[in-house]
Amino acid sequence: MNSRFSVPLPLRDVRVTDGLWAREMDLIRTSVIPYQWEALNDRVPGAAPSWWAHNMRAAAKVLRAEKAGAARPHTGGGSSMVVQPEDESRPDPDAFYGWVFQDSDGYKWLEAVSYQLMLRPDPALQRQAQQAVDMICAAQEEDGYLDTYYTLTGRENAFSNLRDHHELYCFGHLAEAAAAWHQATGQDDLLSAARRFAACIARHFGPGKERGCPGHEIAEMALMRLYEETGEEAWRDLGRFFLDVRGEEPSTFALEENRRRAASGLPPLPVTAARYVYHQAHMPVRQMREATGHAVRQMYLCSGMADEARLMGDGEMQAACRRLWHSTVNEKMYVSGGVGGTHAGEAFSRPYDLPSDTAYSETCAAVGLAFFARRMLQLEPRAEYGDVMERALYNTVLAGMALDGQSFFYVNPLEIDPAACETDERLHHVKPVRQKWFGCACCPPNIARIVSSLGQYLATQNGDTLFIHLYAAGEIRTVLNGGEITLRLDADLLQSGNTRLTVLSGEAEGTIALRLPGWAEGASVSARGKPAREEDGYVYLTGRWRAGDEILADFDMPLRAVAASPLVRETLNQICFTRGPLVYCAEEADNGKRLHLLRVRPEDAEKAEAFTAEIGGLPLPAVRLPARRVTVPDEAPLYAPWKGSETEQTTLTLVPYFAWNNRGMGEMRVWLPLEAGR
Ligand SMILES: [Zn+2]
């Protein structure tokens, strides 16, 4: 039964009860999902319309009329990225509005809803979701095509601009939602819609057919998931085709652009792939060594590559995944697990360019990094993947949503001065407070789908070995060697690194493997009577497990001073503080204004006094430690001969980074300068 690779457990078999994560999941269910449904239906006063429900209804109406013999009202279009009505109060009921990728908003919502339904039945929510599913199915064309933008603006132009128009991106989100909905409800309706659209795409693209690949990746991993859900190899093979076409010469993006240019009487452009760095289509993916371009796309691409490596036993692809992993986490990742340092193209910058204040670090990119990390763990259980997954989840992903679930960050800086955000053009993308919703609403639904499916990140299984990757409290049910057992994981990383895994019921023979977190300075893992061995940062305990058996894991979790590589210009002579998986920050609410005047010493981490800060209704682990503050003389001249800076004693208060900006607008800093002379 042992395969080489591990897979997540069914979501129903991992019940997360953790004080932090269960609360986040509840917020998604009670706040984010209902709000987003209203947003999809354009019923949120003051918010820009999504047009999702409008577009689905319009496509269904046009398709019904066509069946009855009517011609489509709009053809020949399909060249714009966003369509706005002339008069928002009187939209044309047969027209498409919004961004070209707007269909994906509803799919992401359905995916998150499906996970929530697996965690806990909710007939009212399921009825609402069924309504969405019915709307989607009604908007599907006879041949399986499903994209309201082209159905409503000019179907004859479908698949003519894969680079920009996100049809395959929308398909990917449809397939992800369909697999989740099928798992949640057992229903085939959305899965059949996704399979029919996949078949339509496969008739168009593939070996011996047209070459092409998605401009915004996700279809690759979604096709792998569709294969895993249905067992139909055609979807796996199509996913692999998209991966292998990407970056080949001549560039399919250039060829399709030249076809569009020819239609407008313009001369062709060079067809070399090299100029498609932003799209990760500048070289064949198997040769890639550096994470580049749009960060979310890069992370989704890596996730699809890792799935392909696992499902096809493709060692060459796995090697490329390892190289891209190294580039991402060892040269281009923030200490908060955010990736994509520059707002120019929402992209990866050059190695070690990790600015704190102009950071982009999109929430979705951190979600994508967690996707990638989980897939690398499936390929090979090495603690470094779990460490990064945990770092992204506990810091940037959590920071993306307010503690009341009502507002969201798209961009996650590591330093902020609200006054600068107002006046500095270089910071135009950085918001000093979370926003209610976005016109391009990618991040909130991405938080909703990853948080709701946290159970799939907590544990995976390979044959008779159960891997515990994350220490969030919960219950896990699984079958090892034919014996079913239920385990309870007691953990609270907000408080300490003491964790306990108890067999609640059942009996089974097998191995339980626990990740040794990279942040644990000392760690002990033991279970009475079970021999333990350690490999690549996992402790493997093997034996016969019976009710009452316990694994005790003790991970030391002191406050730690952390420095970045000296190659990171931005943070030279600065440190930040971390405890367990949490990165800490200083906020104006505790430390006053002008946080750049603070000076810290690494050894003062040992003098830190822990206390509980009540932030956003959540008791959080905060710390106070001695620090210095540079004094500013009255009427200090702008320049003066150097005399050394005067400092005074102060107390520095640090709170978890994920909780920043839950107490009003103010300055925030993760990295703090060292006291002079260091
Ligand atoms: Zn986003």
XYZ file of C-alpha atoms and ligand atoms in Angstrom:
679
model
C 0.000 0.000 0.000
C 2.986 2.314 0.420
C 3.288 4.813 -2.366
C 6.261 7.098 -2.599
C 4.271 10.222 -1.855
C 1.859 11.384 0.793
C -1.617 12.844 0.395
C -3.778 15.035 2.635
C -6.454 13.331 4.701
C -10.095 13.888 3.752
C -11.104 17.206 5.285
C -13.920 15.569 7.245
C -11.347 13.468 9.090
C -9.384 16.435 10.446
C -11.393 18.546 12.858
C -9.493 21.691 13.825
C -10.395 22.950 17.306
C -7.389 25.241 17.798
C -8.168 28.484 19.621
C -6.653 30.557 16.835
C -7.504 28.592 13.695
C -10.986 27.398 14.654
C -11.823 31.029 15.348
C -10.519 32.035 11.909
C -12.578 29.262 10.321
C -15.672 30.476 12.159
C -15.053 34.020 10.966
C -14.874 32.759 7.396
C -18.179 30.928 7.844
C -20.071 33.608 9.723
C -18.628 36.747 8.167
C -16.576 36.325 4.998
C -18.767 33.813 3.141
C -22.086 35.648 3.700
C -20.467 38.984 2.832
C -18.950 37.613 -0.335
C -22.273 36.141 -1.452
C -23.774 39.603 -1.157
C -20.781 41.006 -3.079
C -21.178 38.426 -5.858
C -24.791 39.565 -6.149
C -23.930 43.280 -6.113
C -25.875 43.899 -2.926
C -23.153 45.587 -0.876
C -23.904 49.307 -0.622
C -20.921 51.442 -1.531
C -18.832 48.530 -2.900
C -17.877 48.312 -6.559
C -20.189 45.744 -8.227
C -18.719 42.313 -8.842
C -21.128 41.561 -11.721
C -20.635 37.838 -11.066
C -24.308 36.913 -10.740
C -25.246 39.378 -13.462
C -22.801 37.799 -15.914
C -23.908 34.235 -15.104
C -27.575 35.147 -15.578
C -26.856 37.085 -18.764
C -24.922 34.158 -20.272
C -27.695 31.709 -19.351
C -30.311 34.006 -20.883
C -28.373 34.437 -24.122
C -27.800 30.666 -24.390
C -31.515 29.936 -23.778
C -32.505 32.453 -26.435
C -29.988 30.979 -28.865
C -31.481 27.516 -28.356
C -34.813 29.032 -29.264
C -33.309 30.356 -32.506
C -32.199 33.883 -31.564
C -28.800 35.245 -32.591
C -26.391 36.355 -29.859
C -26.762 40.059 -29.205
C -23.024 40.762 -28.860
C -20.282 39.331 -31.065
C -16.881 40.378 -32.301
C -15.757 41.700 -28.911
C -13.395 40.199 -26.424
C -10.517 42.608 -26.570
C -10.805 44.489 -23.285
C -9.666 43.496 -19.790
C -12.543 45.207 -18.015
C -15.978 46.286 -19.211
C -17.932 49.009 -17.439
C -21.573 49.872 -18.146
C -22.289 53.376 -19.356
C -24.882 53.718 -16.630
C -24.319 51.447 -13.621
C -27.940 51.748 -12.526
C -29.205 50.466 -15.887
C -26.884 47.681 -17.026
C -27.673 45.863 -20.278
C -29.057 42.473 -19.133
C -27.345 40.751 -22.088
C -23.899 42.301 -21.586
C -20.748 41.251 -19.713
C -19.378 43.635 -17.073
C -16.361 43.717 -14.818
C -12.919 42.152 -15.144
C -12.463 39.363 -17.712
C -11.709 36.920 -14.869
C -14.807 37.778 -12.832
C -16.272 34.271 -13.146
C -13.510 33.012 -10.862
C -14.874 35.011 -7.892
C -17.897 32.750 -7.621
C -15.798 29.618 -8.043
C -13.506 30.637 -5.197
C -16.530 31.321 -3.032
C -17.967 27.886 -3.825
C -14.674 26.199 -3.013
C -14.522 27.824 0.422
C -18.213 27.017 1.030
C -17.569 23.375 0.110
C -14.778 23.081 2.678
C -17.004 24.651 5.304
C -19.777 22.178 4.485
C -17.310 19.322 4.976
C -16.456 20.698 8.408
C -20.035 21.193 9.466
C -23.365 20.640 7.693
C -25.295 23.827 7.009
C -28.448 23.258 4.920
C -29.106 26.977 4.372
C -25.570 27.600 3.135
C -25.738 24.505 0.959
C -28.977 25.743 -0.642
C -27.322 29.080 -1.394
C -24.328 27.295 -2.895
C -26.644 25.071 -4.934
C -28.152 28.230 -6.380
C -24.671 29.335 -7.459
C -23.939 25.899 -8.928
C -27.200 25.990 -10.906
C -26.358 29.462 -12.218
C -22.942 28.271 -13.368
C -24.308 25.149 -15.058
C -26.928 27.250 -16.872
C -24.162 29.496 -18.249
C -22.304 26.583 -19.872
C -22.446 26.305 -23.649
C -23.520 23.141 -25.495
C -19.939 22.171 -26.286
C -18.851 22.574 -22.664
C -17.301 26.026 -23.026
C -17.854 28.059 -19.872
C -16.625 31.625 -19.667
C -19.235 34.360 -19.527
C -16.855 36.972 -20.921
C -16.544 35.343 -24.336
C -20.078 33.898 -24.304
C -21.368 37.456 -23.941
C -18.844 39.416 -26.011
C -17.921 37.079 -28.870
C -17.529 33.332 -28.540
C -15.725 33.204 -31.906
C -12.776 34.857 -30.154
C -12.515 32.248 -27.390
C -8.977 30.955 -26.690
C -7.474 33.780 -28.766
C -5.733 35.522 -25.855
C -4.659 32.980 -23.266
C -1.956 35.339 -22.074
C -4.251 38.057 -20.773
C -7.811 36.856 -20.733
C -7.760 34.270 -17.977
C -10.187 31.751 -19.520
C -7.957 28.907 -18.390
C -7.548 30.628 -15.013
C -11.327 30.702 -14.609
C -11.437 27.067 -15.695
C -8.847 26.242 -13.018
C -10.891 27.826 -10.271
C -14.005 26.080 -11.611
C -12.251 22.706 -11.436
C -10.949 23.378 -7.905
C -14.455 24.350 -6.778
C -16.012 21.382 -8.571
C -13.713 18.882 -6.856
C -14.404 20.451 -3.464
C -18.184 20.595 -4.078
C -18.160 16.952 -5.162
C -16.306 15.950 -2.007
C -18.613 18.023 0.174
C -21.967 16.997 -1.284
C -21.315 13.927 -3.421
C -23.026 15.768 -6.263
C -21.816 15.534 -9.836
C -23.365 18.721 -11.202
C -20.412 21.091 -10.929
C -17.878 18.321 -11.473
C -19.619 17.412 -14.694
C -19.540 21.077 -15.761
C -15.792 21.188 -15.059
C -15.199 17.919 -16.952
C -17.194 19.174 -19.933
C -15.211 22.426 -20.004
C -11.965 20.450 -19.620
C -13.012 18.264 -22.562
C -13.757 21.382 -24.618
C -10.274 22.726 -23.784
C -8.692 19.339 -24.562
C -10.355 19.286 -27.995
C -8.624 22.571 -28.705
C -5.203 22.184 -27.070
C -2.879 19.225 -26.751
C -0.304 17.174 -28.574
C -1.039 17.354 -32.308
C -3.574 20.146 -31.700
C -3.072 23.797 -30.941
C -0.203 24.797 -28.612
C -1.046 27.129 -25.771
C -0.807 27.580 -22.014
C -2.489 29.672 -19.342
C -1.375 33.290 -18.906
C -2.284 33.087 -15.212
C -1.477 29.651 -13.912
C -3.782 27.496 -11.815
C -5.257 25.224 -14.512
C -2.164 23.023 -14.153
C -2.803 22.129 -10.513
C -6.572 22.157 -11.037
C -6.289 19.600 -13.850
C -4.160 17.406 -11.577
C -6.873 17.676 -8.951
C -9.576 16.895 -11.495
C -7.589 13.787 -12.378
C -7.295 12.797 -8.715
C -11.021 13.349 -8.204
C -12.193 11.476 -11.317
C -9.331 9.104 -12.167
C -9.544 10.369 -15.765
C -5.987 10.530 -17.083
C -6.861 12.979 -19.854
C -6.903 15.838 -17.328
C -3.504 14.923 -15.887
C -2.074 14.749 -19.398
C -3.564 18.108 -20.358
C -2.044 19.643 -17.227
C 1.338 18.231 -18.177
C 0.914 19.538 -21.727
C 0.319 23.066 -20.409
C 3.434 22.799 -18.234
C 5.600 21.582 -21.092
C 4.388 24.121 -23.669
C 5.149 26.966 -21.280
C 8.348 28.759 -22.234
C 8.953 26.673 -25.368
C 10.109 28.443 -28.536
C 8.368 29.927 -30.399
C 6.376 31.480 -27.585
C 2.670 30.689 -27.832
C 1.917 34.037 -26.196
C 3.856 35.817 -28.951
C 2.201 33.755 -31.676
C -1.290 34.526 -30.412
C -0.388 38.187 -30.065
C 0.852 38.232 -33.650
C -2.435 36.723 -34.814
C -4.271 39.562 -33.084
C -1.853 42.111 -34.547
C -2.269 40.698 -38.032
C -6.044 41.070 -37.700
C -5.480 44.754 -36.909
C -2.996 45.185 -39.777
C 0.009 45.502 -37.434
C 3.436 43.967 -38.173
C 4.446 40.870 -36.164
C 6.642 41.030 -33.058
C 9.553 38.659 -32.361
C 8.332 35.265 -31.168
C 11.093 34.593 -28.625
C 9.943 33.396 -25.235
C 12.542 35.456 -23.333
C 10.297 38.479 -22.893
C 7.662 36.572 -20.887
C 9.407 36.613 -17.516
C 6.346 38.158 -15.829
C 4.311 35.106 -16.965
C 7.022 32.544 -16.082
C 6.989 31.641 -19.793
C 10.520 32.833 -20.610
C 12.047 29.337 -20.605
C 10.812 25.751 -20.284
C 9.691 25.158 -16.716
C 11.960 22.122 -16.373
C 14.969 24.415 -16.817
C 13.888 27.140 -14.401
C 16.157 28.023 -11.486
C 14.787 31.345 -10.296
C 11.357 32.413 -9.057
C 10.380 35.334 -11.269
C 7.502 37.470 -12.399
C 4.028 37.755 -10.888
C 4.390 36.054 -7.523
C 0.942 34.442 -7.273
C 1.336 32.974 -10.745
C 4.794 31.656 -9.918
C 3.517 29.956 -6.778
C 0.540 28.427 -8.616
C 2.880 27.232 -11.359
C 5.201 25.631 -8.805
C 2.195 23.956 -7.166
C 1.099 22.508 -10.509
C 4.655 21.372 -11.240
C 4.901 19.631 -7.862
C 1.557 17.896 -8.472
C 2.752 16.746 -11.880
C 6.026 15.480 -10.373
C 4.063 13.472 -7.805
C 1.342 12.107 -10.067
C 3.643 11.208 -12.942
C 6.734 10.271 -10.929
C 8.560 12.965 -12.868
C 11.981 13.358 -11.254
C 13.089 16.043 -13.679
C 10.081 18.167 -12.730
C 10.734 17.533 -9.041
C 14.304 18.778 -9.467
C 12.966 21.973 -11.057
C 10.564 22.351 -8.109
C 13.476 22.053 -5.681
C 15.427 24.756 -7.515
C 12.456 27.120 -7.572
C 11.833 26.380 -3.905
C 15.411 27.285 -3.062
C 15.218 30.519 -5.041
C 11.915 31.447 -3.401
C 12.642 30.764 0.250
C 16.394 31.320 0.453
C 16.636 34.478 -1.620
C 13.216 36.053 -2.060
C 10.982 35.416 0.949
C 10.143 37.859 3.717
C 10.602 36.741 7.303
C 6.790 36.854 7.441
C 6.504 34.180 4.738
C 5.385 36.774 2.200
C 6.728 36.635 -1.339
C 6.763 39.068 -4.242
C 8.785 42.047 -3.037
C 7.872 44.572 -5.689
C 4.575 46.168 -6.642
C 5.837 46.494 -10.234
C 3.996 43.517 -11.685
C 3.095 42.246 -8.178
C 6.279 40.345 -8.674
C 9.396 38.677 -7.385
C 12.279 41.101 -7.422
C 15.964 40.212 -7.731
C 17.511 38.026 -5.006
C 17.767 39.674 -1.577
C 15.679 42.681 -2.611
C 13.165 42.627 0.235
C 12.128 46.180 1.063
C 10.006 46.512 4.197
C 7.955 49.617 3.447
C 7.354 49.293 -0.303
C 6.802 45.528 0.015
C 4.105 44.013 -2.085
C 3.928 40.596 -0.394
C 0.413 39.914 -1.640
C -1.746 37.816 0.637
C -2.552 35.493 -2.287
C 1.158 34.923 -2.903
C 1.599 33.715 0.691
C -1.419 31.449 0.165
C 0.300 30.205 -3.002
C 3.538 29.601 -1.092
C 1.603 27.448 1.390
C 0.108 25.507 -1.568
C 3.610 24.944 -2.946
C 5.055 23.979 0.454
C 2.318 21.396 1.134
C 2.975 19.839 -2.262
C 6.723 19.706 -1.634
C 5.960 17.961 1.667
C 3.890 15.436 -0.243
C 6.865 14.791 -2.504
C 9.407 14.505 0.307
C 8.784 14.958 4.029
C 11.424 17.490 4.975
C 10.809 19.850 7.888
C 12.002 22.892 5.914
C 8.842 22.749 3.780
C 6.654 22.558 6.864
C 8.549 25.460 8.429
C 7.869 27.706 5.449
C 4.237 26.612 5.168
C 3.745 27.434 8.834
C 5.574 30.763 8.487
C 3.345 31.834 5.590
C 0.142 30.695 7.309
C 0.812 32.108 10.801
C 2.072 35.465 9.601
C 1.136 36.815 6.173
C -1.991 34.714 5.538
C -3.411 35.522 8.975
C -2.421 39.194 8.646
C -4.473 39.356 5.462
C -7.711 39.377 7.454
C -8.741 41.570 10.381
C -9.387 39.740 13.641
C -13.094 40.490 13.209
C -13.138 39.054 9.672
C -14.489 42.300 8.258
C -11.568 43.744 6.292
C -8.505 42.576 4.383
C -4.979 43.392 3.342
C -3.962 42.735 -0.244
C -0.445 44.106 0.346
C 1.480 43.165 3.503
C 4.285 45.593 4.332
C 6.742 44.968 7.167
C 6.969 48.647 7.994
C 4.387 51.350 7.713
C 3.963 55.025 8.376
C 0.374 55.972 7.515
C 1.379 59.576 6.796
C 3.831 58.362 4.147
C 1.175 56.191 2.502
C -0.883 59.298 1.899
C 1.832 61.355 0.261
C 4.502 59.055 -1.143
C 3.817 57.856 -4.682
C 6.156 54.894 -4.152
C 3.740 53.650 -1.484
C 0.546 54.089 -3.465
C -0.132 50.340 -3.301
C 0.357 50.127 0.477
C -2.785 50.633 2.552
C -2.351 51.642 6.206
C -5.658 49.965 7.144
C -7.368 46.834 5.890
C -9.929 47.408 3.172
C -13.495 46.217 3.086
C -13.304 44.618 -0.339
C -11.410 45.122 -3.565
C -12.517 45.657 -7.149
C -10.087 42.860 -7.979
C -11.241 40.636 -5.121
C -8.604 37.931 -5.150
C -7.192 37.923 -1.623
C -10.254 37.571 0.672
C -11.597 34.461 -1.115
C -8.119 32.953 -1.166
C -7.876 33.379 2.607
C -11.347 31.835 2.866
C -10.402 28.744 0.891
C -7.054 28.050 2.559
C -8.221 28.695 6.123
C -11.339 26.566 5.595
C -9.176 23.710 4.327
C -6.441 24.013 6.979
C -6.930 20.343 7.845
C -5.307 19.460 4.538
C -2.139 21.261 5.616
C -2.066 19.926 9.158
C -1.484 16.298 8.233
C -0.768 14.061 5.267
C -0.450 10.319 4.980
C 1.726 7.981 2.992
C 0.538 4.377 3.288
C 0.880 3.506 6.950
C 2.729 6.655 7.951
C 0.761 9.612 9.245
C 2.636 12.923 9.097
C 1.804 15.791 11.438
C 3.053 19.002 9.829
C 1.320 21.737 11.823
C 0.640 22.057 15.524
C -2.919 23.332 15.524
C -5.166 21.590 18.026
C -7.680 19.174 16.605
C -8.818 15.623 16.071
C -7.585 13.358 13.328
C -9.192 10.127 12.212
C -7.300 7.775 9.981
C -6.688 4.185 9.006
C -3.204 2.714 9.405
C -2.654 -0.833 8.181
C -6.372 -1.496 8.180
C -6.905 -0.295 11.758
C -8.852 2.887 12.357
C -7.700 5.288 15.053
C -8.744 8.700 16.221
C -6.093 11.006 17.613
C -6.359 14.238 19.502
C -3.692 16.866 19.030
C -3.411 19.202 22.003
C -1.413 22.261 21.065
C -1.557 26.017 21.449
C 1.363 27.699 19.756
C 0.138 31.093 20.948
C 1.099 29.930 24.442
C 3.797 27.275 24.294
C 5.426 24.560 22.278
C 4.148 21.760 24.535
C 2.061 19.457 22.416
C 0.494 16.095 23.013
C -0.943 13.594 20.611
C -3.313 11.145 22.280
C -4.955 8.095 20.745
C -8.603 8.566 21.669
C -9.992 5.381 20.216
C -9.245 2.473 17.941
C -6.158 0.383 17.406
C -3.714 0.380 14.532
C -0.194 -0.594 13.614
C 1.839 2.048 11.866
C 4.072 5.076 12.055
C 3.283 8.561 13.257
C 5.787 11.185 12.137
C 6.016 14.628 13.726
C 7.761 17.631 12.271
C 10.537 19.101 14.392
C 9.954 22.809 13.859
C 12.986 24.763 12.701
C 12.208 27.402 15.329
C 12.448 24.948 18.242
C 15.830 25.482 19.887
C 15.424 22.299 21.845
C 12.927 19.598 21.073
C 11.987 16.263 22.511
C 9.453 13.857 21.088
C 8.672 10.595 22.797
C 6.056 7.898 23.115
C 6.371 5.129 25.643
C 7.363 1.830 24.082
C 7.709 3.196 20.569
C 11.160 3.390 19.013
C 11.879 6.737 17.403
C 14.093 7.672 14.510
C 14.749 11.084 13.039
C 15.092 11.927 9.376
C 15.014 15.278 7.563
C 13.458 17.022 10.536
C 10.694 14.485 11.192
C 10.598 12.101 14.149
C 9.113 8.719 13.182
C 7.474 6.646 15.919
C 6.439 3.139 14.985
C 4.370 0.542 16.785
C 0.892 -0.597 17.654
C -1.234 2.364 18.741
C -4.078 1.865 21.201
C -6.500 4.155 22.997
C -4.650 6.040 25.704
C -1.261 5.998 23.968
C 0.408 9.392 23.962
C 3.151 11.147 22.086
C 4.598 14.021 24.063
C 6.388 16.684 22.105
C 8.099 19.568 23.773
C 9.364 22.344 21.558
C 11.301 25.170 23.180
C 9.841 28.453 22.085
C 11.851 31.352 23.502
C 11.701 34.854 22.079
C 14.431 34.962 19.473
C 16.331 37.776 17.817
C 16.565 37.059 14.100
C 18.763 38.710 11.489
C 18.458 38.519 7.731
C 21.373 37.660 5.460
C 23.699 40.690 5.174
C 22.915 40.572 1.458
C 19.486 42.033 2.239
C 20.350 45.744 2.011
C 17.154 46.800 3.683
C 17.660 45.037 6.992
C 21.418 45.243 7.577
C 22.083 46.046 11.249
C 18.472 45.374 12.093
C 16.859 42.452 13.842
C 13.352 41.235 14.335
C 11.901 39.104 17.074
C 10.134 35.803 16.638
C 8.647 33.249 18.982
C 7.721 29.847 17.671
C 6.192 30.403 14.254
C 5.184 33.973 15.064
C 6.995 37.044 13.806
C 6.543 40.048 16.103
C 6.158 43.713 15.310
C 6.173 47.027 17.144
C 3.052 49.134 16.763
C 2.393 52.782 17.454
C -0.490 51.793 19.749
C 2.068 50.479 22.257
C 5.251 52.354 21.410
C 4.223 55.803 20.198
C 5.185 57.418 16.916
C 8.539 57.449 15.090
C 9.295 53.786 15.555
C 12.486 54.210 13.539
C 14.073 55.822 16.625
C 13.900 52.580 18.601
C 17.158 50.691 19.178
C 17.347 47.094 20.321
C 19.888 44.554 21.511
C 19.554 40.844 20.640
C 20.467 39.757 24.170
C 17.497 41.667 25.557
C 15.262 38.962 24.094
C 16.187 36.978 27.204
C 14.867 39.768 29.426
C 11.517 39.811 27.661
C 8.471 39.623 29.837
C 5.549 37.795 28.283
C 2.024 39.066 28.796
C -1.357 38.598 27.224
C -2.600 41.420 25.044
C -6.279 41.525 24.237
C -6.416 42.520 20.564
C -9.599 42.324 18.533
C -11.213 40.176 21.204
C -8.425 37.597 21.028
C -5.942 37.043 23.878
C -2.556 37.164 22.180
C 0.992 36.511 23.357
C 2.785 39.843 23.586
C 6.158 40.735 25.081
C 7.836 43.693 26.723
C 11.578 44.109 26.696
C 14.074 46.851 27.465
C 15.155 48.995 24.511
C 16.575 52.435 23.773
C 15.055 55.308 21.909
C 17.126 57.931 20.098
C 16.321 61.287 21.606
C 15.586 64.163 19.268
C 16.849 67.525 20.594
C 14.450 70.449 20.311
C 15.072 72.311 17.088
C 17.590 69.733 15.880
C 19.199 70.990 12.685
C 18.796 68.857 9.613
C 22.580 68.390 9.498
C 25.212 68.797 12.180
C 28.697 67.420 12.921
C 28.447 63.832 14.190
C 28.519 63.582 17.968
C 26.890 60.202 18.373
C 23.222 59.782 19.037
C 21.749 60.235 22.475
C 19.408 57.514 23.540
C 17.120 56.989 26.482
C 15.831 53.869 28.107
C 12.409 52.704 27.004
C 10.254 49.624 27.069
C 9.506 48.030 23.748
C 6.217 46.209 23.364
C 5.879 43.645 20.609
C 2.747 41.913 19.369
C 2.319 39.174 16.763
C 2.653 40.580 13.254
C -0.571 38.922 12.118
C -2.517 41.006 14.612
C -1.193 44.382 13.494
C -3.647 47.134 12.604
C -6.467 45.787 14.733
C -6.318 48.804 17.068
C -6.713 51.672 14.645
C -4.309 53.181 12.154
C -0.696 53.716 13.199
C 2.942 53.047 12.514
C 4.249 49.476 12.479
C 7.723 47.969 12.145
C 8.970 44.382 12.098
C 12.696 45.118 11.683
C 14.306 47.272 14.363
C 17.777 48.880 14.239
C 20.487 47.536 16.516
C 21.891 49.784 19.175
C 24.916 51.701 17.875
C 28.265 49.947 17.986
C 26.886 46.578 16.879
Zn -4.669 38.617 -3.996
